[in-house]
Coordinates of C-alpha atoms and ligand atoms in Angstrom, one line a residue:
M410 CA -80.6 235.2 -20.7
A411 CA -77.1 235.2 -19.3
A412 CA -75.4 232.0 -19.4
S413 CA -75.1 231.8 -15.6
N414 CA -78.9 232.0 -15.5
L415 CA -79.6 229.1 -17.7
P416 CA -81.4 226.2 -16.2
L417 CA -79.4 223.1 -15.5
F418 CA -81.2 221.2 -18.3
R419 CA -82.6 223.2 -21.1
L420 CA -85.7 221.7 -22.7
D421 CA -85.8 222.8 -26.3
P422 CA -85.9 219.7 -28.6
T423 CA -86.0 222.1 -31.6
A424 CA -82.8 223.8 -30.7
P425 CA -80.1 223.5 -33.5
G426 CA -78.1 220.4 -33.1
S427 CA -80.3 218.7 -30.5
A428 CA -81.7 216.4 -33.1
R429 CA -84.4 215.6 -30.5
G430 CA -81.7 214.1 -28.4
Y431 CA -80.8 211.4 -30.8
I432 CA -77.6 211.0 -32.9
T433 CA -77.1 209.4 -36.3
A434 CA -73.3 208.8 -36.1
A435 CA -72.0 205.2 -36.4
P436 CA -71.9 203.2 -33.2
A437 CA -68.8 204.1 -31.2
M438 CA -67.9 205.0 -27.7
T439 CA -68.6 208.7 -27.2
S440 CA -67.8 211.2 -24.5
A441 CA -70.3 211.5 -21.7
V442 CA -70.8 215.1 -22.7
D443 CA -71.8 214.3 -26.2
Q444 CA -74.7 216.5 -27.0
S445 CA -76.9 213.5 -27.7
V446 CA -76.5 212.3 -24.2
F447 CA -76.4 215.4 -22.3
P448 CA -78.2 218.0 -24.6
D449 CA -77.4 221.1 -22.7
L450 CA -73.7 221.5 -23.5
T451 CA -74.1 225.2 -23.4
H452 CA -74.5 225.2 -19.6
P453 CA -71.2 226.1 -18.1
H454 CA -71.3 223.4 -15.5
V455 CA -71.8 220.7 -18.3
A456 CA -69.3 222.4 -20.5
G457 CA -66.7 222.3 -17.7
L458 CA -66.9 218.6 -17.7
A459 CA -66.0 218.3 -21.4
M460 CA -62.8 216.4 -20.6
G461 CA -64.7 213.8 -18.6
T462 CA -63.5 210.2 -18.9
L463 CA -66.9 208.4 -18.7
A464 CA -67.7 206.8 -22.1
I465 CA -71.3 206.1 -23.2
L466 CA -72.4 203.9 -26.0
P467 CA -75.0 205.8 -28.1
R468 CA -78.4 204.2 -28.6
V469 CA -77.5 203.5 -32.2
A470 CA -75.2 200.8 -30.9
F471 CA -78.2 198.7 -30.1
T472 CA -81.1 200.0 -32.2
S473 CA -81.9 202.1 -35.2
A474 CA -85.5 202.6 -33.9
T475 CA -86.7 206.0 -32.9
P476 CA -89.6 206.7 -30.4
T477 CA -93.0 205.7 -31.7
A478 CA -95.0 208.5 -30.2
A479 CA -94.5 211.9 -28.6
M480 CA -93.1 211.8 -25.0
T481 CA -93.4 214.1 -22.1
P482 CA -90.5 216.6 -21.6
M483 CA -88.3 215.8 -18.6
G484 CA -88.1 219.2 -17.0
L485 CA -85.2 219.9 -14.5
I486 CA -83.4 216.7 -13.6
E487 CA -83.7 216.3 -9.8
R488 CA -83.3 212.5 -9.1
V489 CA -81.9 209.2 -10.3
T490 CA -83.6 205.8 -9.9
I491 CA -81.8 202.5 -10.2
H492 CA -83.5 199.3 -11.5
H493 CA -82.5 195.8 -12.5
S494 CA -83.7 194.3 -15.7
G495 CA -85.1 191.5 -13.5
F496 CA -86.0 188.7 -16.0
P497 CA -86.8 185.3 -14.5
Q498 CA -83.4 184.0 -15.5
A499 CA -80.0 185.4 -14.6
W500 CA -78.3 187.5 -17.3
T501 CA -74.8 186.3 -17.6
L502 CA -73.4 187.5 -21.0
D503 CA -70.6 190.1 -21.1
D504 CA -70.0 190.6 -24.8
Q505 CA -71.2 193.7 -26.6
G506 CA -73.1 192.0 -29.4
P507 CA -75.4 189.9 -27.3
T508 CA -75.8 192.7 -24.8
A509 CA -76.9 195.0 -27.7
E510 CA -79.4 192.4 -28.7
H511 CA -80.7 192.1 -25.2
L512 CA -81.2 195.8 -24.9
E513 CA -83.1 195.8 -28.2
F514 CA -85.3 192.9 -26.8
I515 CA -86.0 195.2 -23.8
R516 CA -86.8 198.2 -26.0
R517 CA -89.2 196.1 -28.1
F518 CA -90.9 194.7 -25.0
H519 CA -91.3 198.3 -23.9
T520 CA -92.7 199.6 -27.2
D521 CA -94.7 196.6 -28.5
A522 CA -98.5 196.9 -28.1
P523 CA -100.1 195.2 -25.0
P524 CA -100.6 192.5 -24.1
A525 CA -97.2 191.3 -25.6
G526 CA -95.5 194.6 -24.7
R527 CA -96.0 197.7 -22.6
G528 CA -97.1 200.1 -25.5
W529 CA -94.6 202.8 -24.4
A530 CA -93.1 205.2 -26.9
D531 CA -89.5 204.1 -26.4
I532 CA -87.3 202.1 -24.0
G533 CA -88.3 203.1 -20.5
Y534 CA -84.8 203.8 -19.2
H535 CA -82.3 206.6 -20.0
F536 CA -79.2 204.5 -19.4
A537 CA -78.3 200.8 -19.0
V538 CA -75.1 199.4 -17.4
D539 CA -74.1 195.9 -18.7
R540 CA -72.1 193.1 -17.1
A541 CA -68.8 194.4 -18.4
G542 CA -69.5 197.9 -17.0
R543 CA -70.3 199.6 -20.3
V544 CA -72.9 202.4 -20.1
W545 CA -75.4 202.6 -22.8
Q546 CA -77.7 205.5 -23.8
G547 CA -81.4 204.6 -23.8
R548 CA -84.2 207.1 -24.0
S549 CA -83.1 210.7 -24.5
L550 CA -82.8 212.7 -21.3
L551 CA -85.0 215.4 -23.0
Y552 CA -87.9 213.2 -22.1
Q553 CA -89.3 211.6 -19.1
G554 CA -88.7 207.8 -18.8
A555 CA -91.1 205.1 -18.1
H556 CA -89.6 203.3 -15.1
V557 CA -91.5 204.2 -11.9
R558 CA -95.1 204.7 -12.5
N559 CA -96.3 208.1 -11.3
H560 CA -92.8 209.1 -10.4
N561 CA -91.1 209.7 -13.8
Q562 CA -91.0 213.4 -13.6
N563 CA -87.5 214.9 -13.3
N564 CA -86.2 211.4 -12.8
V565 CA -83.3 209.6 -14.6
G566 CA -83.9 206.0 -15.0
I567 CA -80.9 203.6 -15.0
V568 CA -81.3 199.9 -15.5
V569 CA -78.5 197.5 -14.5
L570 CA -78.7 194.3 -16.5
G571 CA -79.4 191.2 -14.5
N572 CA -81.7 189.8 -11.9
F573 CA -80.2 190.8 -8.6
D574 CA -82.4 188.6 -6.5
L575 CA -80.7 185.6 -8.3
Q576 CA -77.2 186.9 -9.0
S577 CA -74.7 189.6 -8.0
P578 CA -73.6 192.5 -10.1
T579 CA -70.1 192.2 -11.4
P580 CA -67.3 194.4 -10.0
D581 CA -67.1 196.1 -13.4
Q582 CA -70.9 196.6 -13.3
V583 CA -70.7 198.3 -10.0
H584 CA -67.9 200.5 -11.2
G585 CA -69.8 201.5 -14.3
L586 CA -72.9 202.2 -12.3
T587 CA -70.9 204.2 -9.7
D588 CA -69.2 206.2 -12.4
L589 CA -72.4 207.0 -14.2
V590 CA -74.3 208.0 -11.0
T591 CA -71.3 210.2 -9.9
Y592 CA -71.3 211.9 -13.3
L593 CA -75.0 212.5 -13.3
R594 CA -74.7 213.9 -9.7
C595 CA -71.9 216.2 -10.8
I596 CA -73.7 217.5 -13.8
Y597 CA -77.1 218.0 -12.3
M598 CA -75.8 218.9 -8.8
M599 CA -77.7 216.2 -6.9
G600 CA -76.9 215.0 -3.5
Q601 CA -76.8 211.4 -2.2
M602 CA -80.4 211.7 -1.1
E603 CA -81.5 212.1 -4.7
I604 CA -80.3 208.7 -5.6
W605 CA -83.2 206.2 -5.3
T606 CA -84.0 202.7 -6.2
H607 CA -87.3 201.5 -7.7
R608 CA -88.5 199.8 -4.5
E609 CA -88.1 203.0 -2.6
L610 CA -90.2 205.1 -4.9
A611 CA -92.8 202.6 -6.2
D612 CA -96.5 202.9 -5.2
E613 CA -96.8 199.1 -5.6
P614 CA -94.4 196.6 -4.0
T615 CA -91.5 195.5 -6.1
S616 CA -88.2 193.9 -5.3
C617 CA -86.4 195.9 -8.0
P618 CA -83.4 196.4 -8.1
G619 CA -83.0 193.1 -6.2
E620 CA -81.3 192.3 -3.0
T621 CA -77.6 192.1 -4.2
L622 CA -77.8 195.4 -6.1
M623 CA -79.7 197.1 -3.3
A624 CA -76.8 196.3 -1.0
Q625 CA -74.3 197.8 -3.5
V626 CA -76.4 200.9 -3.8
R627 CA -76.5 201.3 -0.1
V628 CA -72.7 201.1 0.0
F629 CA -71.9 203.7 -2.7
R630 CA -74.5 206.2 -1.7
G631 CA -73.8 205.8 2.0
F632 CA -77.1 204.8 3.4
Ligands
ZN197 ZN1 -87.5 198.8 -11.5

């Protein structure tokens, strides 16, 4: 197949170097086009962004765990959905260490067996944005997330840490989220209409991503 005919997101977890979308390097900031984060580096559109400035912390920065079960392949990426973590108390810590522990807490909540946890194979979100504006890799983009029931197909899940019915996102957090969404839109050629929030897609009522983050999303996507 000619390179120009490659799909935007090639789903081949067995491809050399893909390592099922997970990396084993020491935790460090990595380019957004690191193969572990965006597996299809061969696509010319992705390759053309190799000098991008968005940095993403790989998942090994918060966990050594790998998925506990097989997951469903993502398919072509067509939309993004924004969430808040939404715990009953506001999340106010900025430092990387406690943030990593918090993300591991979320991953364990998602993977622990019910009723204590959700019983999913991995953390449900593909990316997280913390209070300092850092972007963290969660579940590999090779696989569907677990973030909007019945609507996870072709859908990138981003969680912004905090409860935005109780607090506001920090300016750095808004910048981090905007940069990530812009980058995803560029790589996967998505328009503003492909940027969703949980409440807009959910079959059941939810306040997610909270009022103050919803307002920010409306600003940066333009509706
Ligand atoms: Zn949500």
